[in-house]
């Protein structure tokens, strides 16, 4: 009698774009390497052609976790880095993680758990759900809220924080979305595209500790204008026939969704 095969443990891939993060990178790596999830963990780093010592710090760090280190030949932007990381990820679940301390990675297990327990297909972490823990910078708060409202209006998906970094997905969903944006257009693009699918989306309040530009924050008002353009383009102009790969599982395709 053959022994019963043990089920393969579930795996979460954390996708981490890196660009000029040397000033705090070692501390960040120590924290993410030690992070415990409700599943096994893989960390996929994408160095987007950093000009500081980020690459050297990344390569010399002694990881205990499963890792992949991917190097972009030229700087292409966060969206391009995420696209490459998502393609290479081996996990059952995939979550985006910035390489700084604006978000509290100790909250990642809370975002992964609904996916792991089969209660959700996509999970967003919201900086704006009421939890009494945050005071936001007025300008960025208002811009993010405006972009979220416009995205909700056009996509039909009600969220409180479309621009959040923390987005977690079942891998079979996000790896079958055709992603195009290279810079910070990933957020409105992926939101517009998953809104076309028959999926369960949950949103949970998360902590947020915004950096200023002296501390290395890279997004500017120009990216806000670009985000607005992406919201309009992916919700109103771009053809849905190109949104998804043919491998997208049929159960996520709504009735009448003959755009695959």
PDB file of C-alpha atoms in Angstrom:
ATOM      1  CA  UNK A   1       0.000   0.000   0.000  1.00  0.00           C
ATOM      2  CA  UNK A   2       1.483   3.329  -1.065  1.00  0.00           C
ATOM      3  CA  UNK A   3       1.846   5.938   1.669  1.00  0.00           C
ATOM      4  CA  UNK A   4      -0.519   8.880   1.327  1.00  0.00           C
ATOM      5  CA  UNK A   5       1.172  11.843  -0.325  1.00  0.00           C
ATOM      6  CA  UNK A   6       1.337  14.937   1.809  1.00  0.00           C
ATOM      7  CA  UNK A   7      -0.307  18.020   0.330  1.00  0.00           C
ATOM      8  CA  UNK A   8       2.197  20.590  -0.847  1.00  0.00           C
ATOM      9  CA  UNK A   9       2.222  23.543   1.600  1.00  0.00           C
ATOM     10  CA  UNK A  10       0.680  26.738   0.258  1.00  0.00           C
ATOM     11  CA  UNK A  11       3.200  29.385  -0.774  1.00  0.00           C
ATOM     12  CA  UNK A  12       2.914  33.182  -0.792  1.00  0.00           C
ATOM     13  CA  UNK A  13       5.187  35.234  -3.049  1.00  0.00           C
ATOM     14  CA  UNK A  14       5.968  38.748  -1.843  1.00  0.00           C
ATOM     15  CA  UNK A  15       6.921  40.912  -4.843  1.00  0.00           C
ATOM     16  CA  UNK A  16       9.363  43.672  -3.851  1.00  0.00           C
ATOM     17  CA  UNK A  17      10.570  46.262  -6.396  1.00  0.00           C
ATOM     18  CA  UNK A  18      13.895  47.829  -5.389  1.00  0.00           C
ATOM     19  CA  UNK A  19      15.183  51.186  -6.622  1.00  0.00           C
ATOM     20  CA  UNK A  20      17.778  53.192  -4.685  1.00  0.00           C
ATOM     21  CA  UNK A  21      16.770  51.923  -1.245  1.00  0.00           C
ATOM     22  CA  UNK A  22      20.294  51.492   0.189  1.00  0.00           C
ATOM     23  CA  UNK A  23      19.818  53.861   3.140  1.00  0.00           C
ATOM     24  CA  UNK A  24      17.366  51.513   4.887  1.00  0.00           C
ATOM     25  CA  UNK A  25      17.541  48.322   2.821  1.00  0.00           C
ATOM     26  CA  UNK A  26      19.443  46.109   5.255  1.00  0.00           C
ATOM     27  CA  UNK A  27      16.968  46.862   8.043  1.00  0.00           C
ATOM     28  CA  UNK A  28      14.096  46.181   5.653  1.00  0.00           C
ATOM     29  CA  UNK A  29      15.608  42.849   4.544  1.00  0.00           C
ATOM     30  CA  UNK A  30      16.039  41.717   8.142  1.00  0.00           C
ATOM     31  CA  UNK A  31      12.392  42.433   8.846  1.00  0.00           C
ATOM     32  CA  UNK A  32      10.898  40.831   5.731  1.00  0.00           C
ATOM     33  CA  UNK A  33      13.148  37.780   6.049  1.00  0.00           C
ATOM     34  CA  UNK A  34      11.883  37.209   9.610  1.00  0.00           C
ATOM     35  CA  UNK A  35       8.213  37.803   8.731  1.00  0.00           C
ATOM     36  CA  UNK A  36       5.913  34.849   9.479  1.00  0.00           C
ATOM     37  CA  UNK A  37       2.928  34.188   7.211  1.00  0.00           C
ATOM     38  CA  UNK A  38       0.061  31.659   7.435  1.00  0.00           C
ATOM     39  CA  UNK A  39       1.725  29.954   4.427  1.00  0.00           C
ATOM     40  CA  UNK A  40       5.270  29.276   3.329  1.00  0.00           C
ATOM     41  CA  UNK A  41       6.962  32.414   1.977  1.00  0.00           C
ATOM     42  CA  UNK A  42       8.928  33.354  -1.108  1.00  0.00           C
ATOM     43  CA  UNK A  43      10.382  36.853  -1.565  1.00  0.00           C
ATOM     44  CA  UNK A  44      10.873  38.022  -5.152  1.00  0.00           C
ATOM     45  CA  UNK A  45      13.123  41.084  -5.369  1.00  0.00           C
ATOM     46  CA  UNK A  46      13.368  43.072  -8.588  1.00  0.00           C
ATOM     47  CA  UNK A  47      16.232  45.559  -8.684  1.00  0.00           C
ATOM     48  CA  UNK A  48      15.162  48.223 -11.170  1.00  0.00           C
ATOM     49  CA  UNK A  49      18.733  49.196 -12.092  1.00  0.00           C
ATOM     50  CA  UNK A  50      19.490  50.987  -8.804  1.00  0.00           C
ATOM     51  CA  UNK A  51      22.261  53.582  -8.916  1.00  0.00           C
ATOM     52  CA  UNK A  52      23.205  53.252  -5.241  1.00  0.00           C
ATOM     53  CA  UNK A  53      24.403  50.136  -3.384  1.00  0.00           C
ATOM     54  CA  UNK A  54      20.990  48.459  -3.213  1.00  0.00           C
ATOM     55  CA  UNK A  55      22.017  45.611  -5.524  1.00  0.00           C
ATOM     56  CA  UNK A  56      25.168  44.853  -3.527  1.00  0.00           C
ATOM     57  CA  UNK A  57      23.267  44.873  -0.223  1.00  0.00           C
ATOM     58  CA  UNK A  58      20.612  42.587  -1.688  1.00  0.00           C
ATOM     59  CA  UNK A  59      23.117  40.073  -3.041  1.00  0.00           C
ATOM     60  CA  UNK A  60      25.219  39.943   0.119  1.00  0.00           C
ATOM     61  CA  UNK A  61      22.343  39.479   2.564  1.00  0.00           C
ATOM     62  CA  UNK A  62      22.093  35.983   4.089  1.00  0.00           C
ATOM     63  CA  UNK A  63      18.441  35.065   3.633  1.00  0.00           C
ATOM     64  CA  UNK A  64      16.679  32.302   5.526  1.00  0.00           C
ATOM     65  CA  UNK A  65      13.576  32.624   3.350  1.00  0.00           C
ATOM     66  CA  UNK A  66      13.159  31.365  -0.199  1.00  0.00           C
ATOM     67  CA  UNK A  67      14.182  34.213  -2.485  1.00  0.00           C
ATOM     68  CA  UNK A  68      14.553  35.230  -6.092  1.00  0.00           C
ATOM     69  CA  UNK A  69      16.647  38.236  -7.105  1.00  0.00           C
ATOM     70  CA  UNK A  70      15.855  39.622 -10.546  1.00  0.00           C
ATOM     71  CA  UNK A  71      17.879  42.398 -12.144  1.00  0.00           C
ATOM     72  CA  UNK A  72      16.396  44.770 -14.706  1.00  0.00           C
ATOM     73  CA  UNK A  73      18.921  45.726 -17.398  1.00  0.00           C
ATOM     74  CA  UNK A  74      17.649  49.310 -17.388  1.00  0.00           C
ATOM     75  CA  UNK A  75      15.368  51.351 -15.157  1.00  0.00           C
ATOM     76  CA  UNK A  76      11.783  50.837 -16.339  1.00  0.00           C
ATOM     77  CA  UNK A  77       9.627  51.784 -13.350  1.00  0.00           C
ATOM     78  CA  UNK A  78       7.658  50.102 -10.590  1.00  0.00           C
ATOM     79  CA  UNK A  79       4.986  48.664 -12.879  1.00  0.00           C
ATOM     80  CA  UNK A  80       7.548  46.946 -15.095  1.00  0.00           C
ATOM     81  CA  UNK A  81       9.325  45.558 -12.030  1.00  0.00           C
ATOM     82  CA  UNK A  82       6.062  44.203 -10.626  1.00  0.00           C
ATOM     83  CA  UNK A  83       5.189  42.646 -13.969  1.00  0.00           C
ATOM     84  CA  UNK A  84       8.504  40.788 -14.055  1.00  0.00           C
ATOM     85  CA  UNK A  85       8.183  39.682 -10.428  1.00  0.00           C
ATOM     86  CA  UNK A  86       4.621  38.442 -10.890  1.00  0.00           C
ATOM     87  CA  UNK A  87       5.666  36.455 -13.971  1.00  0.00           C
ATOM     88  CA  UNK A  88       8.481  34.724 -12.059  1.00  0.00           C
ATOM     89  CA  UNK A  89       6.635  34.146  -8.764  1.00  0.00           C
ATOM     90  CA  UNK A  90       6.088  30.527  -7.755  1.00  0.00           C
ATOM     91  CA  UNK A  91       3.496  31.135  -5.039  1.00  0.00           C
ATOM     92  CA  UNK A  92      -0.169  30.211  -4.826  1.00  0.00           C
ATOM     93  CA  UNK A  93      -0.781  33.767  -3.581  1.00  0.00           C
ATOM     94  CA  UNK A  94       0.976  36.971  -4.555  1.00  0.00           C
ATOM     95  CA  UNK A  95       1.213  40.247  -2.648  1.00  0.00           C
ATOM     96  CA  UNK A  96       2.960  43.508  -3.532  1.00  0.00           C
ATOM     97  CA  UNK A  97       5.375  44.927  -0.936  1.00  0.00           C
ATOM     98  CA  UNK A  98       7.249  48.247  -1.190  1.00  0.00           C
ATOM     99  CA  UNK A  99      10.877  48.214  -0.009  1.00  0.00           C
ATOM    100  CA  UNK A 100      10.369  50.774   2.759  1.00  0.00           C
ATOM    101  CA  UNK A 101       8.485  51.206   6.011  1.00  0.00           C
ATOM    102  CA  UNK A 102       5.455  53.201   4.826  1.00  0.00           C
ATOM    103  CA  UNK A 103       3.349  50.066   5.292  1.00  0.00           C
ATOM    104  CA  UNK A 104       3.458  47.734   8.292  1.00  0.00           C
ATOM    105  CA  UNK A 105       4.429  44.316   6.929  1.00  0.00           C
ATOM    106  CA  UNK A 106       3.234  42.718  10.184  1.00  0.00           C
ATOM    107  CA  UNK A 107      -0.251  43.210   8.707  1.00  0.00           C
ATOM    108  CA  UNK A 108       0.528  41.084   5.627  1.00  0.00           C
ATOM    109  CA  UNK A 109      -0.619  37.828   7.326  1.00  0.00           C
ATOM    110  CA  UNK A 110      -4.049  39.426   7.873  1.00  0.00           C
ATOM    111  CA  UNK A 111      -4.285  40.183   4.132  1.00  0.00           C
ATOM    112  CA  UNK A 112      -3.141  36.724   3.056  1.00  0.00           C
ATOM    113  CA  UNK A 113      -5.411  34.784   5.406  1.00  0.00           C
ATOM    114  CA  UNK A 114      -8.703  35.281   3.464  1.00  0.00           C
ATOM    115  CA  UNK A 115      -6.980  33.953   0.316  1.00  0.00           C
ATOM    116  CA  UNK A 116      -5.467  31.017   2.186  1.00  0.00           C
ATOM    117  CA  UNK A 117      -8.819  30.126   3.783  1.00  0.00           C
ATOM    118  CA  UNK A 118     -10.674  30.388   0.464  1.00  0.00           C
ATOM    119  CA  UNK A 119     -12.808  33.351   1.540  1.00  0.00           C
ATOM    120  CA  UNK A 120     -11.511  35.842  -1.059  1.00  0.00           C
ATOM    121  CA  UNK A 121      -9.784  35.932  -4.435  1.00  0.00           C
ATOM    122  CA  UNK A 122      -8.268  39.419  -4.147  1.00  0.00           C
ATOM    123  CA  UNK A 123      -7.582  41.472  -1.001  1.00  0.00           C
ATOM    124  CA  UNK A 124      -6.822  45.201  -0.804  1.00  0.00           C
ATOM    125  CA  UNK A 125      -5.303  46.862   2.250  1.00  0.00           C
ATOM    126  CA  UNK A 126      -6.943  50.251   2.758  1.00  0.00           C
ATOM    127  CA  UNK A 127      -5.193  53.240   4.345  1.00  0.00           C
ATOM    128  CA  UNK A 128      -8.538  55.046   4.526  1.00  0.00           C
ATOM    129  CA  UNK A 129     -10.925  52.617   6.190  1.00  0.00           C
ATOM    130  CA  UNK A 130     -11.770  54.095   9.578  1.00  0.00           C
ATOM    131  CA  UNK A 131      -9.598  52.613  12.288  1.00  0.00           C
ATOM    132  CA  UNK A 132      -8.451  55.677  14.222  1.00  0.00           C
ATOM    133  CA  UNK A 133      -4.737  55.025  13.788  1.00  0.00           C
ATOM    134  CA  UNK A 134      -3.662  57.430  11.080  1.00  0.00           C
ATOM    135  CA  UNK A 135      -3.223  61.104  10.329  1.00  0.00           C
ATOM    136  CA  UNK A 136      -2.590  61.630   6.599  1.00  0.00           C
ATOM    137  CA  UNK A 137      -0.905  64.408   4.696  1.00  0.00           C
ATOM    138  CA  UNK A 138      -3.784  66.467   3.268  1.00  0.00           C
ATOM    139  CA  UNK A 139      -2.603  66.779  -0.346  1.00  0.00           C
ATOM    140  CA  UNK A 140      -1.807  63.098  -0.861  1.00  0.00           C
ATOM    141  CA  UNK A 141      -4.952  62.061   0.999  1.00  0.00           C
ATOM    142  CA  UNK A 142      -7.191  64.187  -1.228  1.00  0.00           C
ATOM    143  CA  UNK A 143      -5.466  63.087  -4.441  1.00  0.00           C
ATOM    144  CA  UNK A 144      -5.709  59.401  -3.505  1.00  0.00           C
ATOM    145  CA  UNK A 145      -9.349  59.756  -2.494  1.00  0.00           C
ATOM    146  CA  UNK A 146     -10.208  61.530  -5.744  1.00  0.00           C
ATOM    147  CA  UNK A 147      -8.460  58.888  -7.839  1.00  0.00           C
ATOM    148  CA  UNK A 148     -10.217  56.122  -5.909  1.00  0.00           C
ATOM    149  CA  UNK A 149     -13.640  57.742  -6.413  1.00  0.00           C
ATOM    150  CA  UNK A 150     -13.038  58.097 -10.157  1.00  0.00           C
ATOM    151  CA  UNK A 151     -11.781  54.519 -10.388  1.00  0.00           C
ATOM    152  CA  UNK A 152     -14.848  53.233  -8.506  1.00  0.00           C
ATOM    153  CA  UNK A 153     -17.192  55.211 -10.746  1.00  0.00           C
ATOM    154  CA  UNK A 154     -15.662  53.812 -13.922  1.00  0.00           C
ATOM    155  CA  UNK A 155     -14.843  50.255 -12.838  1.00  0.00           C
ATOM    156  CA  UNK A 156     -17.962  49.562 -10.754  1.00  0.00           C
ATOM    157  CA  UNK A 157     -15.743  48.112  -8.013  1.00  0.00           C
ATOM    158  CA  UNK A 158     -16.284  49.909  -4.705  1.00  0.00           C
ATOM    159  CA  UNK A 159     -13.044  50.478  -2.822  1.00  0.00           C
ATOM    160  CA  UNK A 160     -11.849  53.012  -0.282  1.00  0.00           C
ATOM    161  CA  UNK A 161      -8.201  52.928  -1.447  1.00  0.00           C
ATOM    162  CA  UNK A 162      -7.455  51.969  -5.048  1.00  0.00           C
ATOM    163  CA  UNK A 163      -3.891  53.382  -4.897  1.00  0.00           C
ATOM    164  CA  UNK A 164      -2.791  51.203  -1.972  1.00  0.00           C
ATOM    165  CA  UNK A 165       0.444  49.247  -2.308  1.00  0.00           C
ATOM    166  CA  UNK A 166      -0.982  46.242  -0.473  1.00  0.00           C
ATOM    167  CA  UNK A 167      -2.846  44.195  -3.039  1.00  0.00           C
ATOM    168  CA  UNK A 168      -2.922  40.422  -2.600  1.00  0.00           C
ATOM    169  CA  UNK A 169      -4.115  37.997  -5.268  1.00  0.00           C
ATOM    170  CA  UNK A 170      -4.575  34.364  -5.998  1.00  0.00           C
ATOM    171  CA  UNK A 171      -1.686  33.703  -8.360  1.00  0.00           C
ATOM    172  CA  UNK A 172      -3.938  32.057 -10.950  1.00  0.00           C
ATOM    173  CA  UNK A 173      -5.741  35.392 -11.294  1.00  0.00           C
ATOM    174  CA  UNK A 174      -2.953  37.992 -11.338  1.00  0.00           C
ATOM    175  CA  UNK A 175      -0.606  35.868 -13.445  1.00  0.00           C
ATOM    176  CA  UNK A 176      -3.282  35.676 -16.135  1.00  0.00           C
ATOM    177  CA  UNK A 177      -3.840  39.441 -16.307  1.00  0.00           C
ATOM    178  CA  UNK A 178      -2.007  41.146 -19.172  1.00  0.00           C
ATOM    179  CA  UNK A 179      -0.221  43.999 -17.374  1.00  0.00           C
ATOM    180  CA  UNK A 180       1.103  46.929 -19.409  1.00  0.00           C
ATOM    181  CA  UNK A 181       1.925  49.908 -17.163  1.00  0.00           C
ATOM    182  CA  UNK A 182       5.583  50.620 -16.455  1.00  0.00           C
ATOM    183  CA  UNK A 183       5.579  53.290 -13.743  1.00  0.00           C
ATOM    184  CA  UNK A 184       2.868  53.892 -11.152  1.00  0.00           C
ATOM    185  CA  UNK A 185      -0.014  52.998 -13.473  1.00  0.00           C
ATOM    186  CA  UNK A 186      -0.104  49.472 -12.058  1.00  0.00           C
ATOM    187  CA  UNK A 187      -2.674  50.411  -9.394  1.00  0.00           C
ATOM    188  CA  UNK A 188      -5.466  51.797 -11.627  1.00  0.00           C
ATOM    189  CA  UNK A 189      -4.688  49.280 -14.369  1.00  0.00           C
ATOM    190  CA  UNK A 190      -4.928  46.152 -12.239  1.00  0.00           C
ATOM    191  CA  UNK A 191      -8.022  47.510 -10.472  1.00  0.00           C
ATOM    192  CA  UNK A 192      -9.790  48.201 -13.777  1.00  0.00           C
ATOM    193  CA  UNK A 193      -8.952  44.752 -15.105  1.00  0.00           C
ATOM    194  CA  UNK A 194      -9.850  42.617 -12.088  1.00  0.00           C
ATOM    195  CA  UNK A 195     -13.143  44.530 -11.858  1.00  0.00           C
ATOM    196  CA  UNK A 196     -14.156  42.725 -15.075  1.00  0.00           C
ATOM    197  CA  UNK A 197     -13.824  39.339 -13.417  1.00  0.00           C
ATOM    198  CA  UNK A 198     -16.240  37.309 -11.308  1.00  0.00           C
ATOM    199  CA  UNK A 199     -14.172  37.378  -8.138  1.00  0.00           C
ATOM    200  CA  UNK A 200     -14.535  38.010  -4.412  1.00  0.00           C
ATOM    201  CA  UNK A 201     -12.709  41.166  -3.339  1.00  0.00           C
ATOM    202  CA  UNK A 202     -12.174  42.056   0.314  1.00  0.00           C
ATOM    203  CA  UNK A 203     -10.674  45.201   1.831  1.00  0.00           C
ATOM    204  CA  UNK A 204      -9.121  45.586   5.285  1.00  0.00           C
ATOM    205  CA  UNK A 205      -7.809  48.664   7.153  1.00  0.00           C
ATOM    206  CA  UNK A 206      -4.026  48.910   7.318  1.00  0.00           C
ATOM    207  CA  UNK A 207      -1.494  51.251   8.902  1.00  0.00           C
ATOM    208  CA  UNK A 208       0.385  53.855   6.865  1.00  0.00           C
ATOM    209  CA  UNK A 209       3.441  55.928   7.743  1.00  0.00           C
ATOM    210  CA  UNK A 210       4.155  58.192   4.745  1.00  0.00           C
ATOM    211  CA  UNK A 211       7.680  59.194   3.818  1.00  0.00           C
ATOM    212  CA  UNK A 212       8.514  62.633   2.488  1.00  0.00           C
ATOM    213  CA  UNK A 213      10.637  63.298  -0.598  1.00  0.00           C
ATOM    214  CA  UNK A 214      13.810  63.871   1.430  1.00  0.00           C
ATOM    215  CA  UNK A 215      13.365  60.347   2.801  1.00  0.00           C
ATOM    216  CA  UNK A 216      13.177  58.884  -0.696  1.00  0.00           C
ATOM    217  CA  UNK A 217       9.518  59.029  -1.692  1.00  0.00           C
ATOM    218  CA  UNK A 218       9.430  58.740  -5.495  1.00  0.00           C
ATOM    219  CA  UNK A 219       5.842  59.433  -6.526  1.00  0.00           C
ATOM    220  CA  UNK A 220       5.065  63.034  -7.589  1.00  0.00           C
ATOM    221  CA  UNK A 221       2.113  65.088  -8.821  1.00  0.00           C
ATOM    222  CA  UNK A 222       3.001  63.976 -12.354  1.00  0.00           C
ATOM    223  CA  UNK A 223       2.241  60.403 -11.332  1.00  0.00           C
ATOM    224  CA  UNK A 224      -1.150  61.567 -10.033  1.00  0.00           C
ATOM    225  CA  UNK A 225      -1.931  63.031 -13.451  1.00  0.00           C
ATOM    226  CA  UNK A 226      -0.712  59.818 -15.095  1.00  0.00           C
ATOM    227  CA  UNK A 227      -2.922  57.772 -12.738  1.00  0.00           C
ATOM    228  CA  UNK A 228      -5.935  59.782 -13.855  1.00  0.00           C
ATOM    229  CA  UNK A 229      -5.032  59.054 -17.469  1.00  0.00           C
ATOM    230  CA  UNK A 230      -4.671  55.341 -16.693  1.00  0.00           C
ATOM    231  CA  UNK A 231      -8.064  55.246 -14.955  1.00  0.00           C
ATOM    232  CA  UNK A 232      -9.767  56.671 -18.029  1.00  0.00           C
ATOM    233  CA  UNK A 233      -7.770  54.575 -20.486  1.00  0.00           C
ATOM    234  CA  UNK A 234      -8.170  51.153 -18.860  1.00  0.00           C
ATOM    235  CA  UNK A 235     -11.825  51.660 -17.894  1.00  0.00           C
ATOM    236  CA  UNK A 236     -13.156  53.505 -20.938  1.00  0.00           C
ATOM    237  CA  UNK A 237     -10.827  53.134 -23.927  1.00  0.00           C
ATOM    238  CA  UNK A 238      -8.659  50.002 -23.831  1.00  0.00           C
ATOM    239  CA  UNK A 239     -10.204  46.885 -25.383  1.00  0.00           C
ATOM    240  CA  UNK A 240     -11.173  44.215 -22.857  1.00  0.00           C
ATOM    241  CA  UNK A 241     -10.087  41.581 -25.390  1.00  0.00           C
ATOM    242  CA  UNK A 242      -6.502  42.251 -24.367  1.00  0.00           C
ATOM    243  CA  UNK A 243      -7.044  42.309 -20.588  1.00  0.00           C
ATOM    244  CA  UNK A 244      -6.516  38.622 -19.854  1.00  0.00           C
ATOM    245  CA  UNK A 245      -4.586  35.593 -21.026  1.00  0.00           C
ATOM    246  CA  UNK A 246      -6.419  32.585 -22.427  1.00  0.00           C
ATOM    247  CA  UNK A 247      -5.248  30.619 -19.393  1.00  0.00           C
ATOM    248  CA  UNK A 248      -7.478  32.626 -17.037  1.00  0.00           C
ATOM    249  CA  UNK A 249      -9.603  30.003 -15.210  1.00  0.00           C
ATOM    250  CA  UNK A 250     -13.128  29.928 -16.594  1.00  0.00           C
ATOM    251  CA  UNK A 251     -14.749  30.242 -13.162  1.00  0.00           C
ATOM    252  CA  UNK A 252     -13.546  33.854 -12.957  1.00  0.00           C
ATOM    253  CA  UNK A 253     -15.053  34.839 -16.299  1.00  0.00           C
ATOM    254  CA  UNK A 254     -18.571  36.310 -15.956  1.00  0.00           C
ATOM    255  CA  UNK A 255     -21.414  35.138 -18.169  1.00  0.00           C
ATOM    256  CA  UNK A 256     -21.217  36.957 -21.445  1.00  0.00           C
ATOM    257  CA  UNK A 257     -17.505  37.644 -20.907  1.00  0.00           C
ATOM    258  CA  UNK A 258     -16.583  36.638 -24.440  1.00  0.00           C
ATOM    259  CA  UNK A 259     -13.615  39.020 -24.537  1.00  0.00           C
ATOM    260  CA  UNK A 260     -11.065  36.255 -23.913  1.00  0.00           C
TER     261      UNK A 260
END
